[in-house]
Coordinates of C-alpha atoms and ligand atoms in Angstrom, one line a residue:
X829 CA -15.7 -0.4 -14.3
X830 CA -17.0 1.0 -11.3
X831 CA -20.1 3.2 -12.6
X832 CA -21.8 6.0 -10.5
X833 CA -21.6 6.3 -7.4
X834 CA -24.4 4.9 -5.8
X835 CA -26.6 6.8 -3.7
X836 CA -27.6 5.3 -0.1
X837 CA -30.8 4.5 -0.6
X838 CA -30.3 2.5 -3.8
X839 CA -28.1 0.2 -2.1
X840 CA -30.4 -0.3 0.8
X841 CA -33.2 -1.3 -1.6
X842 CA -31.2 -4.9 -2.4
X843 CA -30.3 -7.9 -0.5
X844 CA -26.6 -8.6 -0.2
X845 CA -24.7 -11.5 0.4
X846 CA -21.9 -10.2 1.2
X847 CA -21.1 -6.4 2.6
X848 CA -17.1 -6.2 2.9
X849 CA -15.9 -2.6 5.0
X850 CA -13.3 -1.0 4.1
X851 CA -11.7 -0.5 0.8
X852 CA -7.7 -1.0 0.9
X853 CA -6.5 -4.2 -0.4
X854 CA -7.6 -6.2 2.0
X855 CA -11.6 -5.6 1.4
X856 CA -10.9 -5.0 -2.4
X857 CA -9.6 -8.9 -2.6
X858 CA -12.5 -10.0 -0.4
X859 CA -15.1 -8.4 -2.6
X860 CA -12.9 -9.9 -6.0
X861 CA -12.9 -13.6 -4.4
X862 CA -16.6 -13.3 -3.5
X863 CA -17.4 -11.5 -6.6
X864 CA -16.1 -13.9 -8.9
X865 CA -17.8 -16.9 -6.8
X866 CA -21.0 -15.4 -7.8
X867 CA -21.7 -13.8 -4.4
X868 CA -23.8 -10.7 -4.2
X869 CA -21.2 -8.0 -3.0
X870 CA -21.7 -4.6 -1.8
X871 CA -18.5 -2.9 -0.7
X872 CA -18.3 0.1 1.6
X873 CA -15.4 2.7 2.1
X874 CA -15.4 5.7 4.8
X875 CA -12.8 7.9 2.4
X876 CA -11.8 6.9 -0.7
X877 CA -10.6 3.9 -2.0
X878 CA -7.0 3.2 -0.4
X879 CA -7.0 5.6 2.3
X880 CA -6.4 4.1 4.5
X881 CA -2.9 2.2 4.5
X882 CA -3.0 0.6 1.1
X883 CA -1.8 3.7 -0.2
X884 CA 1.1 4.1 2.2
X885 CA 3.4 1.2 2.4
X886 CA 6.7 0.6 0.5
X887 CA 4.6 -0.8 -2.6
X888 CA 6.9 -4.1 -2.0
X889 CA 5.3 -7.6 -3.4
X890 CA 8.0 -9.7 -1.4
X891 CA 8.7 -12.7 0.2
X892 CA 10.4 -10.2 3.0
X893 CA 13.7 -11.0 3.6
X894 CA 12.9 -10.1 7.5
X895 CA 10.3 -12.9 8.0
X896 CA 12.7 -15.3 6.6
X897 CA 15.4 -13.9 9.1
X898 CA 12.8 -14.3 11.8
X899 CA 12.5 -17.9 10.9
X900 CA 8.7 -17.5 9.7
X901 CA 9.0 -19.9 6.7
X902 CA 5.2 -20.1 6.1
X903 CA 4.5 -16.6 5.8
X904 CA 7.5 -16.0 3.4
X905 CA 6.3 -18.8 1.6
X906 CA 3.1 -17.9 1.2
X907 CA 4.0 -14.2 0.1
X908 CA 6.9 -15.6 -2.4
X909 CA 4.1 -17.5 -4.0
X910 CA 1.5 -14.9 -4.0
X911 CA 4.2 -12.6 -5.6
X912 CA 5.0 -14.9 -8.7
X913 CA 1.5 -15.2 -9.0
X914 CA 0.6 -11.6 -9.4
X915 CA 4.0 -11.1 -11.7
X916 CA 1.9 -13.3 -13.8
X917 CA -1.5 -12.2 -13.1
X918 CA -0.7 -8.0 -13.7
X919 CA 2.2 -7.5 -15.5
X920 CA 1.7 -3.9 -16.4
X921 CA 1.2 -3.2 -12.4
X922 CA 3.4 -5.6 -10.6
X923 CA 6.9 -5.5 -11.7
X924 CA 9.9 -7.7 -10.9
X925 CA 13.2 -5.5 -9.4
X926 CA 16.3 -6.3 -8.7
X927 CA 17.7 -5.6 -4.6
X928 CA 21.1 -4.8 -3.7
X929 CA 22.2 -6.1 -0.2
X930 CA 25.3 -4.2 0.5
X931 CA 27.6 -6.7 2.9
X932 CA 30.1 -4.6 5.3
X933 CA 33.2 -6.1 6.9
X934 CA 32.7 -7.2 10.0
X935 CA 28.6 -6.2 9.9
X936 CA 26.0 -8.9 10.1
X937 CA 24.7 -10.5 8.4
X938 CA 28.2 -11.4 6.5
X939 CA 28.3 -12.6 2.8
X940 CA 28.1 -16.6 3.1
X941 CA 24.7 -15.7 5.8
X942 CA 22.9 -13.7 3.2
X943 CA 23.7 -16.7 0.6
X944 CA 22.2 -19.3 2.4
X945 CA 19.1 -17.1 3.1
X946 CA 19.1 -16.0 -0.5
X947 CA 19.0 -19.9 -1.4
X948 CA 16.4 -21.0 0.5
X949 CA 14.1 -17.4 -0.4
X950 CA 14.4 -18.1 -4.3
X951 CA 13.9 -22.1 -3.7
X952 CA 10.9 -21.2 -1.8
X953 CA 10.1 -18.9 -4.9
X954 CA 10.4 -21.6 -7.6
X955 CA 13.4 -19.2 -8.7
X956 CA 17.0 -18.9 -8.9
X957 CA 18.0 -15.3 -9.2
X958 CA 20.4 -14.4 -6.1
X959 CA 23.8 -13.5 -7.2
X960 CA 27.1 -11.9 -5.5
X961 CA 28.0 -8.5 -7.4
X962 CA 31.7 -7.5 -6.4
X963 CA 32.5 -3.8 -5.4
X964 CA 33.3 -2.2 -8.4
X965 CA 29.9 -3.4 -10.1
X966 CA 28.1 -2.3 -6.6
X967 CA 30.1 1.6 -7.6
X968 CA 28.2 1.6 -10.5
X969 CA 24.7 0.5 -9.9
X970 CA 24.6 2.5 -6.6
X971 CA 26.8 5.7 -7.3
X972 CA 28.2 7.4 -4.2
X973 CA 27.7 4.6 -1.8
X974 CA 29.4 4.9 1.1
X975 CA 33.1 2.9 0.5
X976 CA 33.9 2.1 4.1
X977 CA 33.8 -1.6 5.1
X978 CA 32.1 -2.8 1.6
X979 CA 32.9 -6.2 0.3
X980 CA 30.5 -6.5 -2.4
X981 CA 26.5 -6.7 -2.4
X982 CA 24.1 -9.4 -3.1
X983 CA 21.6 -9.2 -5.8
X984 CA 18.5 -10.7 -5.9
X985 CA 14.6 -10.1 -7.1
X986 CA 11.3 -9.0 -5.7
X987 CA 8.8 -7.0 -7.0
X988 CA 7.3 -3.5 -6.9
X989 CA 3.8 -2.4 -7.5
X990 CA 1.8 1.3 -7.1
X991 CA -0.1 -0.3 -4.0
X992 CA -3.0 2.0 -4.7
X993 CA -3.5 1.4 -8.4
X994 CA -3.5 -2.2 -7.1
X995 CA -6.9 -1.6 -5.0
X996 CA -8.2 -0.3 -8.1
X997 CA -7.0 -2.8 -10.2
X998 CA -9.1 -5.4 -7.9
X999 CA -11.9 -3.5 -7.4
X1000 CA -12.1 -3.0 -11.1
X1001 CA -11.7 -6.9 -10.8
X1002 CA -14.4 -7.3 -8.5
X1003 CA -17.1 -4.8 -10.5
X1004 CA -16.7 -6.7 -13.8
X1005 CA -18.0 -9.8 -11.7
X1006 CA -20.8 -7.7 -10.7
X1007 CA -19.3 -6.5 -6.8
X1008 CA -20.6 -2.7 -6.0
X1009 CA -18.2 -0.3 -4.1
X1010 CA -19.0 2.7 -2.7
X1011 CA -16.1 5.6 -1.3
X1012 CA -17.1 7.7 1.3
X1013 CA -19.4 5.9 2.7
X1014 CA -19.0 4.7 6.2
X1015 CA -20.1 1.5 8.2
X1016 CA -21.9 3.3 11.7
X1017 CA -23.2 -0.2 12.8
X1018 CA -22.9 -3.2 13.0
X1019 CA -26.0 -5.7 14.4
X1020 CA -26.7 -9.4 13.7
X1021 CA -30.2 -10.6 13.2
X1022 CA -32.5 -13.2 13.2
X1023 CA -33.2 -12.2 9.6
X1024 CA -29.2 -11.7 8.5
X1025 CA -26.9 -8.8 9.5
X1026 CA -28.3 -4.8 9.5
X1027 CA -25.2 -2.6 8.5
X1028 CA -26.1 0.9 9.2
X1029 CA -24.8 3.2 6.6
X1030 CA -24.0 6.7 6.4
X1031 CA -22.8 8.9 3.3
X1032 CA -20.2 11.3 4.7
X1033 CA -20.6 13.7 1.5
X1034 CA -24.1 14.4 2.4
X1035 CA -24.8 13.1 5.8
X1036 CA -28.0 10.2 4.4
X1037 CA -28.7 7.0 6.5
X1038 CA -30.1 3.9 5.4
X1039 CA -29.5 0.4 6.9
X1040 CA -28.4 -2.5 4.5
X1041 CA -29.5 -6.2 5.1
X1042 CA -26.7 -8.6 4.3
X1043 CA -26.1 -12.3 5.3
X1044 CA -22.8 -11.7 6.3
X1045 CA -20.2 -8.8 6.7
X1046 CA -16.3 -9.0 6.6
X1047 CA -15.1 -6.0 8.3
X1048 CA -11.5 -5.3 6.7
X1049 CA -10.9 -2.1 7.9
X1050 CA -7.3 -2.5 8.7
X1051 CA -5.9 -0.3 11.5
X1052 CA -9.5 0.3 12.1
X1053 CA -10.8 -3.2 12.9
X1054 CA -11.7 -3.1 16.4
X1055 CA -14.1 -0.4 16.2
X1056 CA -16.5 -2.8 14.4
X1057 CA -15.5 -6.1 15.4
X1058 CA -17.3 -5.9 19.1
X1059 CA -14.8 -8.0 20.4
X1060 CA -11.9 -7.3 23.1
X1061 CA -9.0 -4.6 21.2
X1062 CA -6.4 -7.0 18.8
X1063 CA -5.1 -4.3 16.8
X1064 CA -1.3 -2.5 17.6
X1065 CA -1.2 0.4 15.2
X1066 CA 2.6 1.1 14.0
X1067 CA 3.2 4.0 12.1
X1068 CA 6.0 3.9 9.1
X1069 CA 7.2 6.7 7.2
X1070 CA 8.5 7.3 3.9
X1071 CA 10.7 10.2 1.7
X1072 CA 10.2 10.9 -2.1
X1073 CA 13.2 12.8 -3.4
X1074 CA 14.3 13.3 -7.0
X1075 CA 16.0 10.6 -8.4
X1076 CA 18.8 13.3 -9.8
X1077 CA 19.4 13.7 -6.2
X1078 CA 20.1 9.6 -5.3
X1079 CA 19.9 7.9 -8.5
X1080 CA 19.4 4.3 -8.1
X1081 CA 18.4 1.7 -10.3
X1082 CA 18.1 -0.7 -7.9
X1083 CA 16.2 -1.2 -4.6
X1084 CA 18.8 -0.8 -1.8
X1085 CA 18.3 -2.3 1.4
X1086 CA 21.2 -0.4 4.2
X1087 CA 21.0 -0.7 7.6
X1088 CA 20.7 2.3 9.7
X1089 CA 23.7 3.5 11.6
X1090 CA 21.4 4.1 14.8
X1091 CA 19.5 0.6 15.3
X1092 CA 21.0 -1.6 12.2
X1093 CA 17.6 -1.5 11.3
X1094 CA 16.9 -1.9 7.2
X1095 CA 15.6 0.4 5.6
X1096 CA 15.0 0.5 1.7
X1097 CA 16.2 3.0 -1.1
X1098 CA 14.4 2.4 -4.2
X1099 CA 13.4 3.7 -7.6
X1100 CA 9.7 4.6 -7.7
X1101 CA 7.5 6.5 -10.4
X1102 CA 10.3 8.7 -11.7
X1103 CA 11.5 9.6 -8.0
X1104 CA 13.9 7.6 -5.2
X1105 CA 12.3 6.8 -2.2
X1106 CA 13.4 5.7 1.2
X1107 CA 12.1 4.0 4.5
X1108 CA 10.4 3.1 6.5
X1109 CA 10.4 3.5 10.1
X1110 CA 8.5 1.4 12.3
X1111 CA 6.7 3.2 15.9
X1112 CA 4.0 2.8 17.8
X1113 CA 1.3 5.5 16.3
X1114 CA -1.2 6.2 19.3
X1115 CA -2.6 9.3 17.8
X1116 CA -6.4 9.3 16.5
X1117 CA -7.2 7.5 13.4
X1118 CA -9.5 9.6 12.2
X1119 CA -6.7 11.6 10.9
X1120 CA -4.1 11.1 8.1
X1121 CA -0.9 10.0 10.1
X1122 CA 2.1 12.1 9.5
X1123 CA 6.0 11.6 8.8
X1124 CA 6.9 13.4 11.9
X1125 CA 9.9 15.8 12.4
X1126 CA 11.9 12.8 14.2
X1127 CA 11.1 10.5 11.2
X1128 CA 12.4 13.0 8.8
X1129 CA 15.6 13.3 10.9
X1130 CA 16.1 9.4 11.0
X1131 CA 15.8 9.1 7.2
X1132 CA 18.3 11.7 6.5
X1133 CA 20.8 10.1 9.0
X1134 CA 20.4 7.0 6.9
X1135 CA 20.3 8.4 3.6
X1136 CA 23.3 10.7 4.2
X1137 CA 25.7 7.9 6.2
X1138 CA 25.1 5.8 3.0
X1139 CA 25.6 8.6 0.4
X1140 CA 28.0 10.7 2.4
X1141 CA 28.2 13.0 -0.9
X1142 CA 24.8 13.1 -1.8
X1143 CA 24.0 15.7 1.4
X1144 CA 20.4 15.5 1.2
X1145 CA 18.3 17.7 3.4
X1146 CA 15.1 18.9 3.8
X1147 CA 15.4 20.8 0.9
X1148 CA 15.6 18.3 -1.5
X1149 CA 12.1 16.4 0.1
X1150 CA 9.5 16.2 -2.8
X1151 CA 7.0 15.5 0.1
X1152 CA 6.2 12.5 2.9
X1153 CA 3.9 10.1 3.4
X1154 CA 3.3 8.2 6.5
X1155 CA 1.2 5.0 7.0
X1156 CA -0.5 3.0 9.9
X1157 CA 0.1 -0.6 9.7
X1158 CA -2.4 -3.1 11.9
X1159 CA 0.0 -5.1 13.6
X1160 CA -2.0 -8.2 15.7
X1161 CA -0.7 -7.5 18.6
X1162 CA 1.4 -10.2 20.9
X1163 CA 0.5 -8.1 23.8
X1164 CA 4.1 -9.1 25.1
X1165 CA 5.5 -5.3 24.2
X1166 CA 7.9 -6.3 22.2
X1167 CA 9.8 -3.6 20.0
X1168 CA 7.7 -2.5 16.7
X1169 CA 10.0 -3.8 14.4
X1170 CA 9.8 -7.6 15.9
X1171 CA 5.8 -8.1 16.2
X1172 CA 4.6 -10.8 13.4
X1173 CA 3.2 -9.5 10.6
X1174 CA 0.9 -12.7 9.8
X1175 CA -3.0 -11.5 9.2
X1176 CA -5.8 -12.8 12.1
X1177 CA -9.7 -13.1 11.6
X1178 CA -12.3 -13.3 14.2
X1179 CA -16.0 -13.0 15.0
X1180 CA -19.2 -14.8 15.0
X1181 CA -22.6 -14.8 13.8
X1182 CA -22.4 -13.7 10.6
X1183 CA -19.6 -11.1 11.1
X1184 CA -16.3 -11.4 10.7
X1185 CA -13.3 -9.1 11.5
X1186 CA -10.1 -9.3 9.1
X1187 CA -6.8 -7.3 9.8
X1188 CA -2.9 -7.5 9.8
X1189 CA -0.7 -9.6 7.2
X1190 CA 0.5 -7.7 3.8
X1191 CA -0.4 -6.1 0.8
X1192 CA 1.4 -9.0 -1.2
X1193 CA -1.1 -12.1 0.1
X1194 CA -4.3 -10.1 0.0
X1195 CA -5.6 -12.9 -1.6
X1196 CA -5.0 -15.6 0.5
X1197 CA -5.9 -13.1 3.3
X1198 CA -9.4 -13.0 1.6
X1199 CA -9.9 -16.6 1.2
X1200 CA -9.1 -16.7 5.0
X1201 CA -11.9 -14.5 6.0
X1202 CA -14.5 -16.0 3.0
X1203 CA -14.1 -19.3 4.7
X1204 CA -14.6 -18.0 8.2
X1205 CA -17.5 -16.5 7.0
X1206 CA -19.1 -19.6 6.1
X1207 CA -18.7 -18.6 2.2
X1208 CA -16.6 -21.1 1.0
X1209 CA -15.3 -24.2 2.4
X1210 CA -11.6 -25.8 3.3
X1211 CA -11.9 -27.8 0.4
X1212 CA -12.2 -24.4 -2.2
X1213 CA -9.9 -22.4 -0.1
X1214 CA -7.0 -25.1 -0.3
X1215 CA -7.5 -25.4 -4.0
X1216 CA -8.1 -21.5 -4.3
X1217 CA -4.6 -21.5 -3.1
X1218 CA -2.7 -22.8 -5.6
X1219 CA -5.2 -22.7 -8.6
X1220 CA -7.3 -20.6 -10.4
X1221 CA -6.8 -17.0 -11.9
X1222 CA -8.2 -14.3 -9.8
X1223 CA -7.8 -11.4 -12.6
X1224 CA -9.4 -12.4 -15.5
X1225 CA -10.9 -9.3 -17.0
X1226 CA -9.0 -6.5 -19.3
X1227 CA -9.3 -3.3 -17.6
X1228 CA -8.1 -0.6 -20.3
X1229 CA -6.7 2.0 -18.2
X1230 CA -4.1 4.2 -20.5
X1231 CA -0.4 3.1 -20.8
X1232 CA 2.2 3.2 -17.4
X1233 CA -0.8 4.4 -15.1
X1234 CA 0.7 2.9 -11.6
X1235 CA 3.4 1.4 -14.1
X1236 CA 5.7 1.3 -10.3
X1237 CA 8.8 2.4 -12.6
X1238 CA 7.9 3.9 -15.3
X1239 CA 8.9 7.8 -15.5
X1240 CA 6.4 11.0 -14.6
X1241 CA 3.9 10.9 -17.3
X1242 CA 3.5 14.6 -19.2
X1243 CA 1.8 16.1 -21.4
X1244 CA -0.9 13.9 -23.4
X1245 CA 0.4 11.0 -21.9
X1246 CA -0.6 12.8 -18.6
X1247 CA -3.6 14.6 -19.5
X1248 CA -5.1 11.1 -20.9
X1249 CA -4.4 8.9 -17.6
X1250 CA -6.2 11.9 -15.4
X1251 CA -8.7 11.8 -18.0
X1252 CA -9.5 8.0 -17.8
X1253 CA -9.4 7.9 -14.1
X1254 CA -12.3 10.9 -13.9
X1255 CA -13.9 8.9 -16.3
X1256 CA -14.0 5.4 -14.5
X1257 CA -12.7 5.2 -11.0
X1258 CA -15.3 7.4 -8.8
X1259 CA -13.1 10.2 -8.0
X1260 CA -15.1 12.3 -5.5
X1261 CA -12.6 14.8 -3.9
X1262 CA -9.5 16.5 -5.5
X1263 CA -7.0 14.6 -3.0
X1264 CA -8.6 11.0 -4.4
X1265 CA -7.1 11.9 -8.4
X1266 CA -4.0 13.8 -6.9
X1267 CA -3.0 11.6 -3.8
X1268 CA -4.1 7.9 -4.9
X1269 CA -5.2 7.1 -8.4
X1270 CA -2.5 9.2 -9.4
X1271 CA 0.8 9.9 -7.0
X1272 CA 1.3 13.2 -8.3
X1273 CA 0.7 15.2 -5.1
X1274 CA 3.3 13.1 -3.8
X1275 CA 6.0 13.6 -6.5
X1276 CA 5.4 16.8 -8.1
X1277 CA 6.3 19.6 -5.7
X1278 CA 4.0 21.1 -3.5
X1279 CA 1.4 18.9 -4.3
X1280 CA 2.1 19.4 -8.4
X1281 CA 1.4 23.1 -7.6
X1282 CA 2.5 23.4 -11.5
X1283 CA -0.2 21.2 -13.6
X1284 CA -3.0 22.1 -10.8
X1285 CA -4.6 24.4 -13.7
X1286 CA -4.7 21.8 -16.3
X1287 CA -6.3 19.4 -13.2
X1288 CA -9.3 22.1 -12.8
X1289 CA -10.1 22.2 -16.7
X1290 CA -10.6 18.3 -16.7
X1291 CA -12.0 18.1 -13.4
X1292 CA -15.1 21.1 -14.5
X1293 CA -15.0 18.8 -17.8
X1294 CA -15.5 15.2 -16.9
X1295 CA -16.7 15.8 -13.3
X1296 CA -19.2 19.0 -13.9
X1297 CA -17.4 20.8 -11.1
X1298 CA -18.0 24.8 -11.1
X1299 CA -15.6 27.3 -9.9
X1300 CA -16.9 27.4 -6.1
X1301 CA -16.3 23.6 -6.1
X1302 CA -12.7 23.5 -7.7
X1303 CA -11.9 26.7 -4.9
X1304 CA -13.4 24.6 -2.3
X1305 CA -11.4 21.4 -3.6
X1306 CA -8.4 22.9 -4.3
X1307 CA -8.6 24.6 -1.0
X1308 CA -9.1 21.3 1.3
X1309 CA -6.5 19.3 -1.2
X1310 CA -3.6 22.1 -0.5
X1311 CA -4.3 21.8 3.1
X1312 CA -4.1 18.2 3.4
X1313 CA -0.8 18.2 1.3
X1314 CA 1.0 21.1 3.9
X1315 CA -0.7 19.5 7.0
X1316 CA 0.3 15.5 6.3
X1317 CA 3.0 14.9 3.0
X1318 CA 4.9 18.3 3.6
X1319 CA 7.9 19.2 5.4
X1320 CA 6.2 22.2 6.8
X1321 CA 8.2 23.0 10.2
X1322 CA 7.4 20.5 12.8
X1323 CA 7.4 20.3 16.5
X1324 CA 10.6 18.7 17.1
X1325 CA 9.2 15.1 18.6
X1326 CA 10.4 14.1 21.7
X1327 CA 10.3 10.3 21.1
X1328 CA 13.1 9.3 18.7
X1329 CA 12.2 7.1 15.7
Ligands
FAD2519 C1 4.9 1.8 6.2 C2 4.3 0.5 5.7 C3 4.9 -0.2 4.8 C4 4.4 -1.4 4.3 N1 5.0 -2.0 3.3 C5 4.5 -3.2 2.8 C6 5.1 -3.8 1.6 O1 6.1 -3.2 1.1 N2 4.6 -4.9 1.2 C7 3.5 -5.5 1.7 O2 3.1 -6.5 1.3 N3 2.9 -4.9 2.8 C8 3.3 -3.8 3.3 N4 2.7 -3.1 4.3 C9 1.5 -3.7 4.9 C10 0.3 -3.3 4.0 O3 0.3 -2.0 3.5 C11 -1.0 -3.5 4.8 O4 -1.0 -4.8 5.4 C12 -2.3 -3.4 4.0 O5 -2.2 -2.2 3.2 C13 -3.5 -3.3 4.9 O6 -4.6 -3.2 4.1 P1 -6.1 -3.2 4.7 O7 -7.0 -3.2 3.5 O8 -6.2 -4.3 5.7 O9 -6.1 -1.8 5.5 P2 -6.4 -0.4 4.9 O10 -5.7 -0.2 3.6 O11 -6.1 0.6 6.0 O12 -7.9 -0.3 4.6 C14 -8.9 -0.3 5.6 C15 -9.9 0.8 5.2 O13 -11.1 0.7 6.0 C16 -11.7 1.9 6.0 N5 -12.6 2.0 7.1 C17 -12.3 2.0 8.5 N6 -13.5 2.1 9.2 C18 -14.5 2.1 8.3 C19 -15.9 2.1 8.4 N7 -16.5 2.1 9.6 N8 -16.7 2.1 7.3 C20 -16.1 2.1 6.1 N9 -14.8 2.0 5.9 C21 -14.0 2.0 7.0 C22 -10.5 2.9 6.2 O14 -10.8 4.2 5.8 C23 -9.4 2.2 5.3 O15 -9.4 2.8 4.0 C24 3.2 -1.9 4.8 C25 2.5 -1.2 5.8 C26 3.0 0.1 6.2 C27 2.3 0.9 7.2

């Protein structure tokens, strides 16, 4: 389990190995792969755990049927692998789904296209679980899709996950080989040494300094990376947005990928926690990064066109949005300006002397991204990262967090069931601010309306229980949680944007 939070000072008093920034998914499976090598580990997180964009993508462990299109073999190779793996690995977290590709007359890709790339996906898999379904089966699994031009569907699997409980699961991971994490603490600097690498550190909750001593640092702060990584700017942020409705609303069992009337993009329709949820886009996000990133009016508009050209019945609107959630993802840029939606999405690292930048790639190969940046950083060799690839378990520990918590479809949790996975998460996974039990260790500010409004009474009696929070602190909590709900998941009125998603 995590433990306390540490104070800043205690952490400076030891010498670290290893000091990983940044605590999404990418950090969380460098600190497990050192960890578990026996590697001294201190991990550091500005916010909170998953903040950042491991919170905000489309929870997908995939191949990604788009990298295959794109003809990048290795990559969906490497993720197909990576996802049987964790199927395995965390079966109560990372769940295998069944995808409906509706095929249109005379719309590519056609129905013999999608077979051959269904064929070679599942044999890079090790599977064989890609089927045609004719219409009147597609009718029933995906009620009120639109008729016009449909010729069937093709099924096949990926898998879903809760992409924040999986930060916690590896950081959980990570602690019970003796890694220490710390949220809200931020990285200021940066400076290699004759004696090994000073971080500078700095507790946002209470503004205290100390500097850290560390032979080497892997800065995996995502969208973030080139603040730290002192070298020339790598990073295109892309922003990508996502709906939660009620599933009464669009019931669907399985994940549907439609293409959008506008751009034939796809765009996904899936079950998730009790809820349906749709995207993503895919923009350039040049706004600051030291705010939350928000679905923007535009966004909101292009997701309805979709949803309501696909389920001409269904009429959703703005009314029937549980709330948003927007995410930056750090693209490597080409630098040859291409459109959002066609940059690579393969990870890079870079750096010297001791510290080593990691950024880009996927949620799915975290792990292989880790091994990446372990070997760049001297701590392990080609030898251990080529068998680390194919062998060796990298959760080995129990962790036993209550039933369904971040089960990706299992229902809302109420009552008891509720009140005892809030209850274990206060008790063992750091929470520090309301918005870190509502918005991340739990979704439900995201699928409970207005920001689960209704159960935010029974939050405050656990919270003054298991955290020791008084009334000033739950008003002051509960008054910085509701405003980062309206201000960045809401559908509050927006300036209409200007740039069309
Ligand atoms: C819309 C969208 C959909 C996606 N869908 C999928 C999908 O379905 N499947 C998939 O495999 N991948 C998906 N991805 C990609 C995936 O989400 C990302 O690749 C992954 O989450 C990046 O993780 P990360 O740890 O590198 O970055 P982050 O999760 O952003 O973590 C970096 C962290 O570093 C912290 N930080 C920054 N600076 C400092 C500092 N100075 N000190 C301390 N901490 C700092 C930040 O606060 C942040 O929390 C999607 C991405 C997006 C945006």
């Amino acid at each position: 389990m995590l433990g306390q939070r540490p104070s800043v000072q205690s952490l400076a008093e030891e010498n670290w190995d290893l000091v990983v920034v940044g605590g999404g998914i990418t950090g969380a499976g460098v600190a497990l792969e050192a960890a578990r090598r026996g590697k001294k580990t201190l991990l550091v997180e500005q916010r909170d755990y998953a903040w950042g964009t491991s919170s905000r993508s489309s929870k997908m462990v995939h191949g990604g049927l788009r990298y295959i299109a794109q003809g990048d073999i290795k990559l969906t190779r490497h993720s197909l692998l990576e996802r049987e793996r964790l199927l395995q690995e965390l079966p109560e977290l990372v769940v295998r789904q069944t995808y409906l590709f509706p095929i249109r007359k005379g719309k590519f890709p056609g129905r013999w296209a999608m077979k051959v790339i269904l064929w070679l996906y599942d044999f890079l898999a090790g599977i064989r679980d890609h089927r045609w379904v004719p219409i009147m089966e597609v009718a029933r699994r995906a009620p009120g899709l639109n008729r016009a031009g449909l010729k069937g569907a093709m099924s096949y699997t990926d898998a879903l996950t809760d992409d924040s409980r999986l930060v916690m699961r590896a950081l959980h991971e990570a602690a019970s080989h003796g890694a220490r994490a710390c949220n809200y603490m931020e990285a200021a600097a940066v400076t290699p040494g004759a004696d090994g690498i000073s971080v500078q550190l700095r507790d946002v909750l209470n503004g205290d300094e100390a500097t850290v001593k560390a032979r080497c640092v892997i800065n995996a702060t995502g969208a973030w990376a080139d603040r730290l990584s002192g070298a020339d700017a790598k990073v295109r942020p892309q922003r990508g947005s996502h709906l939660f409705i009620p599933m009464e609303r669009l019931p669907v069992s399985d994940c549907l990928t439609v293409m959008h009337p506008r751009d034939q993009r796809p765009v996904f329709v899936f079950p998730w926690e009790g809820r349906t949820c749709i995207g993503t886009t895919d923009l350039d996000h040049p706004d600051s990064l030291n705010f939350e990133p928000v679905c923007t009016r535009a966004e909101i508009d292009y997701l309805l066109e979709l949803i309501n050209s696909q389920f001409p019945q269904a009429n959703i609107s703005d009314a029937d949005i549980i709330s948003t959630m927007a995410g930056v993802r750090p693209i490597i840029a080409s630098g040859k300006g291409v459109d959002p939606s066609k940059e690579r999405r393969d990870h890079a690292v870079w750096g010297e002397n001791g510290v080593i930048t990691v950024s880009g790639g996927k949620l799915t190969t975290f792990r292989l991204i880790a091994l990446d940046a372990l070997q760049a950083a001297g701590l392990i060799d080609e030898d251990e990262r080529e068998r680390s690839e194919t062998g060796g378990k990298a959760f080995s520990h129990a962790v036993a967090a209550p039933h369904r918590l971040g089960h990706p479809l299992a229902p809302m949790p109420e009552g008891e069931a509720l009140r005892e996975q809030l209850a274990w998460v206060l008790d063992n996974e750091m929470v520090t601010r309301l918005d870190d039990l509502l918005l991340r260790r739990t979704r439900l500010g995201n699928l409970l309306p207005d920001g689960a409004a209704a159960i935010l009474e029974d939050v405050r009696a656990l919270c003054m229980d298991k955290l020791g929070w008084d009334d000033a602190r739950w008003q002051d909590e509960l008054s910085r949680y509701q405003d980062i709900v309206q201000r960045y998941y809401s559908v509050a009125p927006r300036q209409a944007e200007a740039s069309a998603a």
